[in-house]
């Protein structure tokens, strides 16, 4: 009897979850291949919502999706574990052992065999090797880190609400004014407003948020300057101190030091500058990688050195016609995932993986919590259309709606959206425990 083909996907994020679901339904359920998803976490939280997890606006008890449960219903298997290496000669992925909270080994290091491998392990914030960043900053790269920020913020607010001197403020710096830093700054203001409604003696005038950006404008990757200007104006109006053309040279327990010799005192620093793929990708399986550790791929998402290994999403360096790389975005990760699923299906039929990826920029929207939403739609059509307010907010949430529909199908995905909407009405607007 012929052995079943093994398709292994490492990383169940925006891209990995969609490819596992598509291949599970198409091949796994029909017994045409064994599809396995590996992730170091137990459950999936859609990364663009992490800033809401970090402020308590989103309760992962309600919004997280168990990999194991989803796998059972969608024709794929799930293995928990962190990939540490790839043995290309034996076509195996190597996973680190899993430890319990007391440091005892729950599962030993394991090897998982593959015929086709998809690397989809995303990215982390780039510290640019600036002294003190790793030691004194918090990051928003994973659900655990978002939860850590949430508990640090709540503890600070609680302590402050009971002991504060009137002339003191809670000083939080956010470094990096891309979408993550901008949205996080607004979301923190909103969280403090909400907390006052829960009996905390605190309001957003006691919060001093400084948003620091090295570029001469915030949202430097957003093409339209009007969007940056509109967002900067709104942030300033809600009380965020926006500093552009400011480079950080060092972070200490007291706060930030700039290259111009300025000091910015901070009780907490959230670091959200740029992205890079995890460092170990540079060293595994002798795959070709670029200066930010992304694995180099061809336009069909096959890695340049191994046709049986694909890379998608933030950890992939996919070339564009103009010589630039496809930007690390939720929308590019899902577009790559769906196309790569088709290419792997073609290879299983002994056909060439001929679909080539062209990034279709559907637009960039920035959501400043309850305060404002603004952005550019259909950027691929001659510059796109500028949108604001409720329409922009509706489109902003549509990327997540599409993700839910991809994972659950139209009927269940739509029901889930209603359920999440109802849950937001009946539960407190902030998760406080
Ligand atoms: C706060 C925030 C807001 C954002 N907003 C937007 C937005 O509005 N629009 C947009 O287009 N993009 C947005 N992004 C960017 C978007 O989230 C990413 O581009 C997208 O999630 C990338 O998808 P991915 O599948 O490559 O990686 P991810 O979604 O990051 O998934 C990676 C997965 O790999 C797993 N993993 C990591 N390392 C290992 C390992 N060694 N072994 C096993 N598993 C591993 C992780 O647990 C994770 O599940 C935002 C990002 C952030 C942080």
mmCIF file of N, CA and C and ligand atoms in Angstrom, residues 10-16 38-41 47-48 50-51 67 81-83 120-123 140 180 183 280 312-315 328-331 333 365 396 399, ligand 1:
data_model
loop_
_atom_site.group_PDB
_atom_site.id
_atom_site.type_symbol
_atom_site.label_atom_id
_atom_site.label_comp_id
_atom_site.label_asym_id
_atom_site.label_seq_id
_atom_site.Cartn_x
_atom_site.Cartn_y
_atom_site.Cartn_z
ATOM 1 N N UNK A 10 4.222 24.594 9.963
ATOM 2 C CA UNK A 10 4.712 25.042 11.269
ATOM 3 C C UNK A 10 4.316 26.500 11.468
ATOM 4 N N UNK A 11 3.485 26.746 12.491
ATOM 5 C CA UNK A 11 3.005 28.100 12.782
ATOM 6 C C UNK A 11 1.542 28.224 12.394
ATOM 7 N N UNK A 12 0.680 28.332 13.419
ATOM 8 C CA UNK A 12 -0.762 28.425 13.151
ATOM 9 C C UNK A 12 -1.264 29.845 13.363
ATOM 10 N N UNK A 13 -0.688 30.801 12.639
ATOM 11 C CA UNK A 13 -1.134 32.196 12.755
ATOM 12 C C UNK A 13 -2.053 32.565 11.606
ATOM 13 N N UNK A 14 -1.986 33.842 11.212
ATOM 14 C CA UNK A 14 -2.884 34.344 10.162
ATOM 15 C C UNK A 14 -2.752 33.518 8.886
ATOM 16 N N UNK A 15 -1.522 33.154 8.509
ATOM 17 C CA UNK A 15 -1.323 32.369 7.288
ATOM 18 C C UNK A 15 -1.432 30.868 7.550
ATOM 19 N N UNK A 16 -0.729 30.384 8.562
ATOM 20 C CA UNK A 16 -0.658 28.935 8.822
ATOM 21 C C UNK A 16 -2.008 28.302 9.098
ATOM 22 N N UNK A 38 1.685 22.447 13.376
ATOM 23 C CA UNK A 38 2.480 22.511 14.606
ATOM 24 C C UNK A 38 2.498 23.966 15.072
ATOM 25 N N UNK A 39 2.235 24.189 16.355
ATOM 26 C CA UNK A 39 2.407 25.550 16.896
ATOM 27 C C UNK A 39 2.896 25.423 18.326
ATOM 28 N N UNK A 40 3.672 26.426 18.761
ATOM 29 C CA UNK A 40 4.168 26.353 20.140
ATOM 30 C C UNK A 40 3.056 26.657 21.137
ATOM 31 N N UNK A 41 1.988 27.313 20.694
ATOM 32 C CA UNK A 41 0.877 27.617 21.608
ATOM 33 C C UNK A 41 -0.222 26.563 21.476
ATOM 34 N N UNK A 47 -3.344 37.691 15.262
ATOM 35 C CA UNK A 47 -2.346 38.654 15.746
ATOM 36 C C UNK A 47 -2.769 40.131 15.672
ATOM 37 N N UNK A 48 -3.462 40.572 14.608
ATOM 38 C CA UNK A 48 -3.850 41.989 14.603
ATOM 39 C C UNK A 48 -4.752 42.402 15.769
ATOM 40 N N UNK A 50 -3.899 41.619 18.940
ATOM 41 C CA UNK A 50 -3.112 41.504 20.171
ATOM 42 C C UNK A 50 -3.119 42.774 21.016
ATOM 43 N N UNK A 51 -3.176 43.954 20.369
ATOM 44 C CA UNK A 51 -3.181 45.173 21.197
ATOM 45 C C UNK A 51 -4.458 45.250 22.028
ATOM 46 N N UNK A 67 -6.466 24.904 18.860
ATOM 47 C CA UNK A 67 -5.973 24.226 17.656
ATOM 48 C C UNK A 67 -6.512 22.803 17.583
ATOM 49 N N UNK A 81 4.283 22.295 19.938
ATOM 50 C CA UNK A 81 5.737 22.274 20.100
ATOM 51 C C UNK A 81 6.378 23.404 19.321
ATOM 52 N N UNK A 82 7.576 23.791 19.756
ATOM 53 C CA UNK A 82 8.304 24.865 19.064
ATOM 54 C C UNK A 82 9.355 24.256 18.153
ATOM 55 N N UNK A 83 9.289 24.595 16.864
ATOM 56 C CA UNK A 83 10.318 24.104 15.937
ATOM 57 C C UNK A 83 11.658 24.740 16.304
ATOM 58 N N UNK A 120 5.585 28.900 8.612
ATOM 59 C CA UNK A 120 4.691 30.070 8.743
ATOM 60 C C UNK A 120 4.781 30.597 10.173
ATOM 61 N N UNK A 121 6.003 30.827 10.642
ATOM 62 C CA UNK A 121 6.158 31.142 12.077
ATOM 63 C C UNK A 121 6.168 32.645 12.381
ATOM 64 N N UNK A 122 5.820 33.477 11.389
ATOM 65 C CA UNK A 122 5.604 34.890 11.666
ATOM 66 C C UNK A 122 6.874 35.669 11.965
ATOM 67 N N UNK A 123 6.711 36.759 12.719
ATOM 68 C CA UNK A 123 7.833 37.672 12.966
ATOM 69 C C UNK A 123 7.801 38.169 14.403
ATOM 70 N N UNK A 140 4.914 43.029 21.812
ATOM 71 C CA UNK A 140 3.556 42.596 21.481
ATOM 72 C C UNK A 140 3.613 41.575 20.338
ATOM 73 N N UNK A 180 0.883 49.016 14.813
ATOM 74 C CA UNK A 180 0.816 48.411 16.142
ATOM 75 C C UNK A 180 0.975 49.472 17.236
ATOM 76 N N UNK A 183 -2.049 52.014 17.256
ATOM 77 C CA UNK A 183 -3.304 51.451 17.752
ATOM 78 C C UNK A 183 -3.206 51.168 19.254
ATOM 79 N N UNK A 280 16.598 32.234 14.733
ATOM 80 C CA UNK A 280 17.067 30.876 14.423
ATOM 81 C C UNK A 280 16.778 30.471 12.967
ATOM 82 N N UNK A 312 5.701 31.112 4.102
ATOM 83 C CA UNK A 312 4.646 32.111 3.820
ATOM 84 C C UNK A 312 4.568 33.121 4.961
ATOM 85 N N UNK A 313 3.918 34.243 4.698
ATOM 86 C CA UNK A 313 3.638 35.235 5.739
ATOM 87 C C UNK A 313 4.870 36.053 6.100
ATOM 88 N N UNK A 314 4.869 36.544 7.347
ATOM 89 C CA UNK A 314 5.911 37.480 7.794
ATOM 90 C C UNK A 314 7.311 36.884 7.747
ATOM 91 N N UNK A 315 7.433 35.548 7.825
ATOM 92 C CA UNK A 315 8.781 34.952 7.877
ATOM 93 C C UNK A 315 9.325 34.669 6.475
ATOM 94 N N UNK A 328 5.078 42.583 5.360
ATOM 95 C CA UNK A 328 4.566 41.624 6.362
ATOM 96 C C UNK A 328 3.215 42.074 6.894
ATOM 97 N N UNK A 329 2.155 41.544 6.343
ATOM 98 C CA UNK A 329 0.806 41.986 6.706
ATOM 99 C C UNK A 329 -0.111 40.784 6.830
ATOM 100 N N UNK A 330 -1.200 40.976 7.581
ATOM 101 C CA UNK A 330 -2.188 39.914 7.706
ATOM 102 C C UNK A 330 -2.745 39.534 6.341
ATOM 103 N N UNK A 331 -3.016 40.551 5.516
ATOM 104 C CA UNK A 331 -3.638 40.255 4.214
ATOM 105 C C UNK A 331 -2.673 39.502 3.289
ATOM 106 N N UNK A 333 -0.266 37.483 4.312
ATOM 107 C CA UNK A 333 -0.113 36.126 4.863
ATOM 108 C C UNK A 333 -1.258 35.227 4.390
ATOM 109 N N UNK A 365 -5.803 50.224 6.953
ATOM 110 C CA UNK A 365 -6.710 50.965 7.827
ATOM 111 C C UNK A 365 -6.138 50.990 9.225
ATOM 112 N N UNK A 396 -12.249 47.772 8.338
ATOM 113 C CA UNK A 396 -11.139 47.358 9.201
ATOM 114 C C UNK A 396 -11.433 45.970 9.802
ATOM 115 N N UNK A 399 -11.311 42.203 7.578
ATOM 116 C CA UNK A 399 -10.189 41.277 7.405
ATOM 117 C C UNK A 399 -10.333 40.126 8.416
HETATM 118 C C1 LIG B 1 -0.973 44.636 17.193
HETATM 119 C C2 LIG B 1 -0.876 44.260 15.725
HETATM 120 C C3 LIG B 1 -1.794 44.791 14.822
HETATM 121 C C4 LIG B 1 -1.726 44.430 13.461
HETATM 122 N N1 LIG B 1 -2.680 44.930 12.609
HETATM 123 C C5 LIG B 1 -2.680 44.544 11.320
HETATM 124 C C6 LIG B 1 -3.702 45.008 10.424
HETATM 125 O O1 LIG B 1 -4.573 45.802 10.814
HETATM 126 N N2 LIG B 1 -3.674 44.579 9.130
HETATM 127 C C7 LIG B 1 -2.717 43.713 8.686
HETATM 128 O O2 LIG B 1 -2.746 43.352 7.492
HETATM 129 N N3 LIG B 1 -1.740 43.251 9.499
HETATM 130 C C8 LIG B 1 -1.696 43.642 10.798
HETATM 131 N N4 LIG B 1 -0.706 43.188 11.649
HETATM 132 C C9 LIG B 1 0.328 42.287 11.098
HETATM 133 C C10 LIG B 1 -0.196 40.850 11.047
HETATM 134 O O3 LIG B 1 -0.647 40.464 12.325
HETATM 135 C C11 LIG B 1 0.894 39.900 10.587
HETATM 136 O O4 LIG B 1 1.435 40.361 9.378
HETATM 137 C C12 LIG B 1 0.334 38.495 10.372
HETATM 138 O O5 LIG B 1 -0.206 37.988 11.579
HETATM 139 C C13 LIG B 1 1.419 37.557 9.857
HETATM 140 O O6 LIG B 1 0.892 36.271 9.738
HETATM 141 P P1 LIG B 1 1.831 34.994 9.836
HETATM 142 O O7 LIG B 1 0.968 33.809 9.594
HETATM 143 O O8 LIG B 1 3.026 35.180 9.009
HETATM 144 O O9 LIG B 1 2.357 34.987 11.347
HETATM 145 P P2 LIG B 1 1.565 35.035 12.711
HETATM 146 O O10 LIG B 1 0.149 35.392 12.534
HETATM 147 O O11 LIG B 1 2.403 35.869 13.625
HETATM 148 O O12 LIG B 1 1.633 33.514 13.211
HETATM 149 C C14 LIG B 1 2.837 32.876 13.540
HETATM 150 C C15 LIG B 1 2.505 31.616 14.340
HETATM 151 O O13 LIG B 1 3.687 30.843 14.470
HETATM 152 C C16 LIG B 1 3.812 30.333 15.786
HETATM 153 N N5 LIG B 1 5.240 30.122 16.022
HETATM 154 C C17 LIG B 1 6.203 31.062 16.137
HETATM 155 N N6 LIG B 1 7.400 30.471 16.289
HETATM 156 C C18 LIG B 1 7.203 29.125 16.265
HETATM 157 C C19 LIG B 1 8.058 27.989 16.362
HETATM 158 N N7 LIG B 1 9.377 28.100 16.516
HETATM 159 N N8 LIG B 1 7.497 26.756 16.303
HETATM 160 C C20 LIG B 1 6.147 26.616 16.162
HETATM 161 N N9 LIG B 1 5.298 27.669 16.057
HETATM 162 C C21 LIG B 1 5.826 28.897 16.101
HETATM 163 C C22 LIG B 1 3.169 31.429 16.650
HETATM 164 O O14 LIG B 1 2.719 30.886 17.881
HETATM 165 C C23 LIG B 1 2.027 31.903 15.756
HETATM 166 O O15 LIG B 1 0.848 31.171 16.002
HETATM 167 C C24 LIG B 1 -0.726 43.542 13.002
HETATM 168 C C25 LIG B 1 0.212 43.027 13.920
HETATM 169 C C26 LIG B 1 0.149 43.382 15.266
HETATM 170 C C27 LIG B 1 1.165 42.809 16.248
#
